[in-house]
mmCIF file of C-alpha atoms in Angstrom:
data_model
loop_
_atom_site.group_PDB
_atom_site.id
_atom_site.type_symbol
_atom_site.label_atom_id
_atom_site.label_comp_id
_atom_site.label_asym_id
_atom_site.label_seq_id
_atom_site.Cartn_x
_atom_site.Cartn_y
_atom_site.Cartn_z
ATOM 1 C CA MET A 1 5.722 -13.749 -16.213
ATOM 2 C CA ALA A 2 6.505 -17.139 -14.684
ATOM 3 C CA SER A 3 9.257 -17.876 -15.156
ATOM 4 C CA THR A 4 10.217 -14.567 -13.613
ATOM 5 C CA GLN A 5 8.229 -14.776 -10.746
ATOM 6 C CA SER A 6 10.419 -18.216 -9.954
ATOM 7 C CA ALA A 7 13.582 -16.269 -10.347
ATOM 8 C CA PHE A 8 12.379 -13.570 -7.613
ATOM 9 C CA LYS A 9 11.630 -16.595 -5.368
ATOM 10 C CA LYS A 10 14.983 -17.962 -5.730
ATOM 11 C CA ARG A 11 16.672 -14.612 -5.238
ATOM 12 C CA LEU A 12 14.298 -14.551 -2.376
ATOM 13 C CA THR A 13 14.801 -17.873 -1.207
ATOM 14 C CA ARG A 14 18.723 -17.043 -1.022
ATOM 15 C CA LEU A 15 18.479 -14.099 1.719
ATOM 16 C CA MET A 16 15.734 -15.954 3.652
ATOM 17 C CA LYS A 17 18.802 -18.672 3.761
ATOM 18 C CA LEU A 18 21.284 -16.116 5.569
ATOM 19 C CA PRO A 19 21.323 -16.835 9.123
ATOM 20 C CA GLU A 20 19.910 -13.303 9.913
ATOM 21 C CA ASN A 21 16.927 -13.872 8.172
ATOM 22 C CA GLN A 22 15.913 -17.281 9.409
ATOM 23 C CA ARG A 23 13.984 -15.257 12.480
ATOM 24 C CA CYS A 24 11.815 -12.542 12.366
ATOM 25 C CA SER A 25 13.261 -8.837 11.983
ATOM 26 C CA ASP A 26 10.689 -7.883 15.651
ATOM 27 C CA CYS A 27 10.518 -11.191 16.960
ATOM 28 C CA PRO A 28 12.279 -14.183 18.040
ATOM 29 C CA GLU A 29 9.222 -16.414 15.292
ATOM 30 C CA ARG A 30 11.385 -18.734 13.594
ATOM 31 C CA GLN A 31 11.314 -18.642 9.707
ATOM 32 C CA PRO A 32 9.567 -16.077 8.691
ATOM 33 C CA ARG A 33 8.007 -15.878 5.738
ATOM 34 C CA TRP A 34 6.572 -12.519 5.361
ATOM 35 C CA ALA A 35 8.463 -8.867 3.804
ATOM 36 C CA SER A 36 8.813 -5.327 5.259
ATOM 37 C CA LEU A 37 9.433 -3.310 2.188
ATOM 38 C CA ILE A 38 10.405 -0.136 4.248
ATOM 39 C CA LYS A 39 10.741 3.211 2.168
ATOM 40 C CA PRO A 40 13.184 5.272 2.723
ATOM 41 C CA PRO A 41 11.725 8.687 4.885
ATOM 42 C CA PRO A 42 10.515 12.459 3.303
ATOM 43 C CA GLY A 43 14.218 14.131 2.859
ATOM 44 C CA SER A 44 15.906 11.055 1.862
ATOM 45 C CA PRO A 45 18.862 11.927 -0.671
ATOM 46 C CA PRO A 46 17.524 11.019 -3.896
ATOM 47 C CA GLY A 47 18.497 6.939 -4.901
ATOM 48 C CA THR A 48 17.666 6.045 -1.364
ATOM 49 C CA MET A 49 16.800 3.136 -1.810
ATOM 50 C CA ALA A 50 13.713 0.582 0.491
ATOM 51 C CA MET A 51 14.851 -2.012 2.556
ATOM 52 C CA GLY A 52 13.178 -4.672 3.778
ATOM 53 C CA SER A 53 13.393 -7.333 6.030
ATOM 54 C CA PHE A 54 11.162 -10.379 7.103
ATOM 55 C CA CYS A 55 9.389 -10.582 9.775
ATOM 56 C CA CYS A 56 6.294 -13.262 11.082
ATOM 57 C CA LEU A 57 2.762 -13.331 10.456
ATOM 58 C CA GLU A 58 2.122 -11.271 13.516
ATOM 59 C CA CYS A 59 4.932 -8.515 12.608
ATOM 60 C CA SER A 60 3.807 -8.073 10.008
ATOM 61 C CA GLY A 61 0.414 -7.061 11.074
ATOM 62 C CA ALA A 62 1.833 -4.535 12.976
ATOM 63 C CA HIS A 63 3.473 -3.574 9.492
ATOM 64 C CA ARG A 64 0.984 -3.145 7.610
ATOM 65 C CA ARG A 65 -0.449 -0.805 9.879
ATOM 66 C CA LEU A 66 2.009 1.223 9.766
ATOM 67 C CA GLY A 67 0.524 2.453 6.244
ATOM 68 C CA VAL A 68 2.273 1.915 2.983
ATOM 69 C CA HIS A 69 3.375 5.331 3.078
ATOM 70 C CA ILE A 70 6.106 3.502 5.821
ATOM 71 C CA SER A 71 5.825 -0.133 5.172
ATOM 72 C CA PHE A 72 4.668 -2.602 2.180
ATOM 73 C CA VAL A 73 4.250 -5.905 2.644
ATOM 74 C CA ARG A 74 4.055 -9.255 1.036
ATOM 75 C CA SER A 75 4.245 -12.684 1.882
ATOM 76 C CA ILE A 76 7.725 -13.719 0.595
ATOM 77 C CA ASN A 77 5.231 -17.268 -0.991
ATOM 78 C CA LEU A 78 1.906 -16.100 -1.654
ATOM 79 C CA ASP A 79 2.732 -12.881 -3.946
ATOM 80 C CA SER A 80 4.142 -11.705 -6.758
ATOM 81 C CA TRP A 81 7.390 -9.979 -6.318
ATOM 82 C CA LYS A 82 8.190 -7.018 -8.617
ATOM 83 C CA GLU A 83 12.044 -6.466 -9.163
ATOM 84 C CA LYS A 84 12.008 -3.026 -7.658
ATOM 85 C CA GLU A 85 10.452 -4.883 -4.524
ATOM 86 C CA VAL A 86 13.617 -7.962 -4.163
ATOM 87 C CA LEU A 87 15.983 -5.119 -4.952
ATOM 88 C CA ALA A 88 14.375 -3.675 -1.823
ATOM 89 C CA MET A 89 14.923 -6.754 0.527
ATOM 90 C CA GLU A 90 18.940 -7.154 -1.238
ATOM 91 C CA ASN A 91 19.195 -3.850 0.046
ATOM 92 C CA GLY A 92 18.248 -4.839 3.568
ATOM 93 C CA GLY A 93 17.903 -8.396 5.421
ATOM 94 C CA ASN A 94 17.343 -7.622 8.688
ATOM 95 C CA ALA A 95 20.884 -7.422 9.924
ATOM 96 C CA ARG A 96 21.348 -4.274 8.482
ATOM 97 C CA VAL A 97 17.660 -3.332 9.201
ATOM 98 C CA ASN A 98 17.583 -4.138 12.473
ATOM 99 C CA ILE A 99 21.101 -1.618 12.726
ATOM 100 C CA VAL A 100 19.496 1.195 10.724
ATOM 101 C CA PHE A 101 15.899 1.125 13.349
ATOM 102 C CA GLU A 102 16.739 -0.239 16.286
ATOM 103 C CA GLY A 103 20.771 1.595 16.908
ATOM 104 C CA ARG A 104 19.104 4.186 18.873
ATOM 105 C CA LEU A 105 16.370 2.793 21.292
ATOM 106 C CA ASN A 106 17.725 2.311 24.852
ATOM 107 C CA ASN A 107 17.016 -0.943 25.610
ATOM 108 C CA PRO A 108 17.619 -2.705 22.277
ATOM 109 C CA GLY A 109 17.307 -6.284 23.457
ATOM 110 C CA LEU A 110 13.944 -5.928 24.388
ATOM 111 C CA LYS A 111 11.847 -7.229 21.568
ATOM 112 C CA PRO A 112 8.810 -8.327 21.295
ATOM 113 C CA THR A 113 8.281 -11.765 22.522
ATOM 114 C CA THR A 114 6.564 -14.404 20.398
ATOM 115 C CA GLY A 115 3.011 -13.994 21.558
ATOM 116 C CA ALA A 116 2.904 -10.553 22.008
ATOM 117 C CA SER A 117 0.196 -9.406 21.469
ATOM 118 C CA GLY A 118 -0.498 -6.841 18.133
ATOM 119 C CA PRO A 119 -0.330 -3.571 20.301
ATOM 120 C CA ASP A 120 2.661 -4.582 22.510
ATOM 121 C CA ARG A 121 4.794 -4.962 18.785
ATOM 122 C CA GLU A 122 2.577 -1.550 17.168
ATOM 123 C CA ARG A 123 4.877 -0.287 20.490
ATOM 124 C CA PHE A 124 8.618 -2.021 19.511
#
């Protein structure tokens, strides 16, 4: 199991080094160390995979408060990972997740700032 976790962490580290994953998916915080695994909504076609994004500690709290039926939050460094969770991160990434979830916003450039409050992050 340790070798499996080591392989998972290497895959996650490779993803974290991509330019689009160098900042939180929701705010400008650098070097996010948390992951949000976003589940496909009800009614999605069979076989639709979850997508993952990298987020900072503060934004991970907002994702966690959405509930595990929407988003499952993991620490990149502290938690153990499963193959399907790493696959979700590989299927997503911040650029792809933001295209999907910010595509219909009236002003997608208005993300929370680094020092934004929890409620501001949740509203976003």
